[in-house]
XYZ file of N, CA and C in Angstrom:
309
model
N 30.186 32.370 -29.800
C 30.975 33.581 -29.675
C 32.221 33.460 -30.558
N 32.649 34.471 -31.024
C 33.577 34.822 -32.196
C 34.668 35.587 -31.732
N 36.131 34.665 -31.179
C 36.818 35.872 -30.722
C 37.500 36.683 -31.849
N 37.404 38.143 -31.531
C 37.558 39.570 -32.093
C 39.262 39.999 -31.840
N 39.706 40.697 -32.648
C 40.305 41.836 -32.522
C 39.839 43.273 -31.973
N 40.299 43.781 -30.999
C 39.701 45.322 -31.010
C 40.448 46.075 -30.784
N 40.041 46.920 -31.440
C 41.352 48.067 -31.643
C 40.344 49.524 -31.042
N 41.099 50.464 -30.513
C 40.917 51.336 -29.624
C 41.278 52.671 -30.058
N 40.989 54.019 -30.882
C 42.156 54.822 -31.196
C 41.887 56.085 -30.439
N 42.879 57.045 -30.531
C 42.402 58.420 -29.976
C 42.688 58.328 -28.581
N 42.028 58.855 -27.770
C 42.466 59.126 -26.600
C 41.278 58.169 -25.597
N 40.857 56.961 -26.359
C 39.925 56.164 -25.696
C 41.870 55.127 -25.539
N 42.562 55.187 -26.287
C 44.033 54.247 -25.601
C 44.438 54.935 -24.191
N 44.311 56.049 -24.264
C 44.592 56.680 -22.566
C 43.358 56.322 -21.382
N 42.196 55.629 -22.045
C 41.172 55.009 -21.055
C 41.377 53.797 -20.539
N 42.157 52.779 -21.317
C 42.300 51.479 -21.609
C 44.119 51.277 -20.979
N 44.392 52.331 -20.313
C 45.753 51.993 -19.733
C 47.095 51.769 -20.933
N 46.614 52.810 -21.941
C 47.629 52.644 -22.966
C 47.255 51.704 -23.729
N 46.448 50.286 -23.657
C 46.560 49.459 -24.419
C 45.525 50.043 -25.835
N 45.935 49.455 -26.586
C 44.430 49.750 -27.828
C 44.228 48.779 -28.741
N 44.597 47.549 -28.491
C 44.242 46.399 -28.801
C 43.401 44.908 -28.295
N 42.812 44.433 -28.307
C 42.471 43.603 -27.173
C 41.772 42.184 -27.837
N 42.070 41.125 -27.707
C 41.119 40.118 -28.147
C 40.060 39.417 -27.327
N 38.264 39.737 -27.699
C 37.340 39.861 -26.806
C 36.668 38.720 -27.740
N 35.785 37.499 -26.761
C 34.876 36.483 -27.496
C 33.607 37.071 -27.592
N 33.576 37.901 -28.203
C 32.109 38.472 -28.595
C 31.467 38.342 -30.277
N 30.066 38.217 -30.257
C 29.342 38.341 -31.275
C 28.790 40.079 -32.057
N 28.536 40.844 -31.097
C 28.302 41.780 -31.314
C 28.848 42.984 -30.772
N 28.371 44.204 -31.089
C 29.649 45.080 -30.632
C 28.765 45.728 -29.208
N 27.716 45.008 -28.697
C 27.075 45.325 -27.568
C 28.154 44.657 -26.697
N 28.207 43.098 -27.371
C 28.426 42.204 -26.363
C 30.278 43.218 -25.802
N 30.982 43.515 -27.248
C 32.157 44.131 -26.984
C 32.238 45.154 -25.375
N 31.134 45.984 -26.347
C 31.457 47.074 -25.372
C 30.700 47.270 -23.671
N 30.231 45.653 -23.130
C 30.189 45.116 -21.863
C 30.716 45.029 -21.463
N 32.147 44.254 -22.405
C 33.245 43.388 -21.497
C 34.072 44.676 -21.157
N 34.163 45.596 -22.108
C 34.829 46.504 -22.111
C 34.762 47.576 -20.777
N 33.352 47.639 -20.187
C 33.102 48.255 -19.603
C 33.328 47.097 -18.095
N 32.876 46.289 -17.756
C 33.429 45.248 -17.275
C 35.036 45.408 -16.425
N 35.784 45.220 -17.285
C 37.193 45.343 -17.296
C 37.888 46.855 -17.215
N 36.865 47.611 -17.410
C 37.751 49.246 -17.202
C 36.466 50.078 -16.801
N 36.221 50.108 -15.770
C 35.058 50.961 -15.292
C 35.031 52.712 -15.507
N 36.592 52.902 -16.080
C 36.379 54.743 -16.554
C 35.406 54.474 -18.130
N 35.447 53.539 -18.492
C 34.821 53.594 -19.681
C 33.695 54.047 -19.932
N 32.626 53.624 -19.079
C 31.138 54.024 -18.977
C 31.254 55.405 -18.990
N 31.933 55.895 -17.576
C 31.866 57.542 -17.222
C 32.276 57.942 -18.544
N 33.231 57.739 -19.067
C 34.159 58.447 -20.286
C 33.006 58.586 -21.248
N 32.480 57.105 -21.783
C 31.368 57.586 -22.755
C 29.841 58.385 -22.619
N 30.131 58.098 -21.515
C 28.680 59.436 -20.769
C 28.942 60.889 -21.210
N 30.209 61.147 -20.671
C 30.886 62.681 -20.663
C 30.966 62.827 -22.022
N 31.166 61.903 -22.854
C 31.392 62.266 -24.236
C 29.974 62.786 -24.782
N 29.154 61.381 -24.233
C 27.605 61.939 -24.673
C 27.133 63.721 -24.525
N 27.426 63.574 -23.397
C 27.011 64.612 -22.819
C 27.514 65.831 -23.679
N 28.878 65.692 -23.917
C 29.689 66.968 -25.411
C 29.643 66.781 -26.581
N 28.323 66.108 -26.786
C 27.982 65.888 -28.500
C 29.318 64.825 -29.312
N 30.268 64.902 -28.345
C 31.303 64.173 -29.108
C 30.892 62.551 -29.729
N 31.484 62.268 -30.950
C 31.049 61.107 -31.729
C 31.595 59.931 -32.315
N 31.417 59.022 -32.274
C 32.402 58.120 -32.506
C 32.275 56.977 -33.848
N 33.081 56.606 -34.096
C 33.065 55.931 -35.641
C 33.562 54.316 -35.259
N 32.620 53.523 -35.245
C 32.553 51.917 -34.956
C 32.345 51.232 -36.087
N 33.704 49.811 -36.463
C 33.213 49.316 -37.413
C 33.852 47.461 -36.685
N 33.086 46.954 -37.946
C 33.806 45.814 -37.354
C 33.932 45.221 -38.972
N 34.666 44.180 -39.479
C 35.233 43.820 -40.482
C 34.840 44.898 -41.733
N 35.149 46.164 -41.018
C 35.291 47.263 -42.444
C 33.577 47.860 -42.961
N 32.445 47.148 -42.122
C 31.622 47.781 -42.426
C 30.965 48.355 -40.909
N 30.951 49.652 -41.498
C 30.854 51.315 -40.681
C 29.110 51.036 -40.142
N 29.512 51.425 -38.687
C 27.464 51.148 -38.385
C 27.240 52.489 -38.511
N 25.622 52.457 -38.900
C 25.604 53.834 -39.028
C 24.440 54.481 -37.973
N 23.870 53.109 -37.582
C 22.547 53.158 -36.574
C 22.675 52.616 -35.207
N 22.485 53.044 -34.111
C 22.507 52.145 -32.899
C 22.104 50.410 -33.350
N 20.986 50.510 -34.197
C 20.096 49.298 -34.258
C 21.560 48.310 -34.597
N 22.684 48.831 -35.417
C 23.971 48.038 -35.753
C 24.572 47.680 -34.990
N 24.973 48.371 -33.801
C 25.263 47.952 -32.279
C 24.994 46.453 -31.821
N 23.479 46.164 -31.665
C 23.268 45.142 -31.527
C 23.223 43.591 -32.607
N 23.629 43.943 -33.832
C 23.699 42.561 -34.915
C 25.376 42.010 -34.581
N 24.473 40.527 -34.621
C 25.546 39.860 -34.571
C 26.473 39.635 -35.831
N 28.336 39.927 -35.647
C 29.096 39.765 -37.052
C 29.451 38.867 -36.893
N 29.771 37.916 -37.724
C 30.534 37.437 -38.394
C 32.355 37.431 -37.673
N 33.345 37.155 -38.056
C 34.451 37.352 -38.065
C 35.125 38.915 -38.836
N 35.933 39.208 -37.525
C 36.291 40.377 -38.226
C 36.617 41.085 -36.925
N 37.429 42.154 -37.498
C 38.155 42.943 -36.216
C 37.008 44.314 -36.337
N 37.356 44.502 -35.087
C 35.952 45.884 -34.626
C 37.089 47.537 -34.228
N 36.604 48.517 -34.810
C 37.403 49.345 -34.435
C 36.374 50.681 -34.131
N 36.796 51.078 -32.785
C 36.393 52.170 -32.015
C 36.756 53.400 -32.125
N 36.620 54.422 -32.677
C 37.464 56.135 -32.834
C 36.666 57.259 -32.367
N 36.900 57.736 -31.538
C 36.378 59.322 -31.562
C 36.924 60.062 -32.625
N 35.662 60.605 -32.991
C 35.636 61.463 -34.249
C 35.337 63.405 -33.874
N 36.444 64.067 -34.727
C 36.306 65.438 -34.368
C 34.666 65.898 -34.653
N 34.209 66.959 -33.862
C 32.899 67.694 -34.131
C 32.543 68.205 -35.757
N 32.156 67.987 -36.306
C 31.306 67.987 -37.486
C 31.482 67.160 -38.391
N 32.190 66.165 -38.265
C 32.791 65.001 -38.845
C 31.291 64.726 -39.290
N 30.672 64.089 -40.556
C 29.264 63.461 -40.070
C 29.360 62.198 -41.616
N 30.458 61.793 -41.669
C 30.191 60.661 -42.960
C 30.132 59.171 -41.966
N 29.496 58.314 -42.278
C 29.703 57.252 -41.655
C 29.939 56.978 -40.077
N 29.175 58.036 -39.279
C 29.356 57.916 -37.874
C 28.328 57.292 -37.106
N 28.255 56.757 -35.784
C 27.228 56.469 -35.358
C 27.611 57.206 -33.964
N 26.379 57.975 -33.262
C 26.725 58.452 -32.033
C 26.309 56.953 -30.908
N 26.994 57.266 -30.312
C 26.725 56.053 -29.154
C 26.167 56.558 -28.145
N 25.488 55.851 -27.935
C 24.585 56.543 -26.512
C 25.059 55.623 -25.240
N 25.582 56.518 -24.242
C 26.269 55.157 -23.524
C 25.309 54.261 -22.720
N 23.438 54.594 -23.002
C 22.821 53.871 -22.581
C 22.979 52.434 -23.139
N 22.507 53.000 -24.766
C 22.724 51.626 -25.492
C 23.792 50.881 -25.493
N 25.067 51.447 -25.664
C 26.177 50.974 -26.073
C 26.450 50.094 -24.451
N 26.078 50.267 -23.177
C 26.422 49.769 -22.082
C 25.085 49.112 -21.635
């Protein structure tokens, strides 16, 4: 395990108790967004409800953008991971998260 930087933006910092930074020993951004859910149980609901409003989010980790769930699960390397909700029609470099997969 590779501990991470994670950074949080948008109004997923009002999920996380203000914080939007966090250092997590994870390999992948599955493993991330366990602990994540783990440690803040509005998270799951939050990304459900999002599912549910088409809303979309933009995940990267050392600067390269996933563009497929299947990216979710590869293990990186070193490097900080960053989480954003992205406005509705946004569509360059996004991956929707499904909060099945992503949890």
């Amino acid at each position: 395990m590779i501990k991470r930087k994670v950074r949080v933006e948008g109004e997923l910092v009002e999920i996380f108790g203000g914080q939007s930074e966090f250092t997590i020993a994870a390999s992948s951004p599955a493993d991330i967004f366990k602990c994540l859910e783990c440690n803040f149980p509005k998270f799951r609901e939050y990304l459900m409800e999002c599912h549910d409003k088409g809303v979309e989010f933009m995940c990267s980790v050392a600067e390269h953008v996933m563009g497929t769930e299947k990216d979710l699960l590869l293990n990186y390397g070193e490097g900080d991971m960053v989480l954003s909700p992205v406005p509705a029609g946004s569509k360059k470099g996004i991956t929707k998260l499904l909060a099945a997969i992503a949890i």
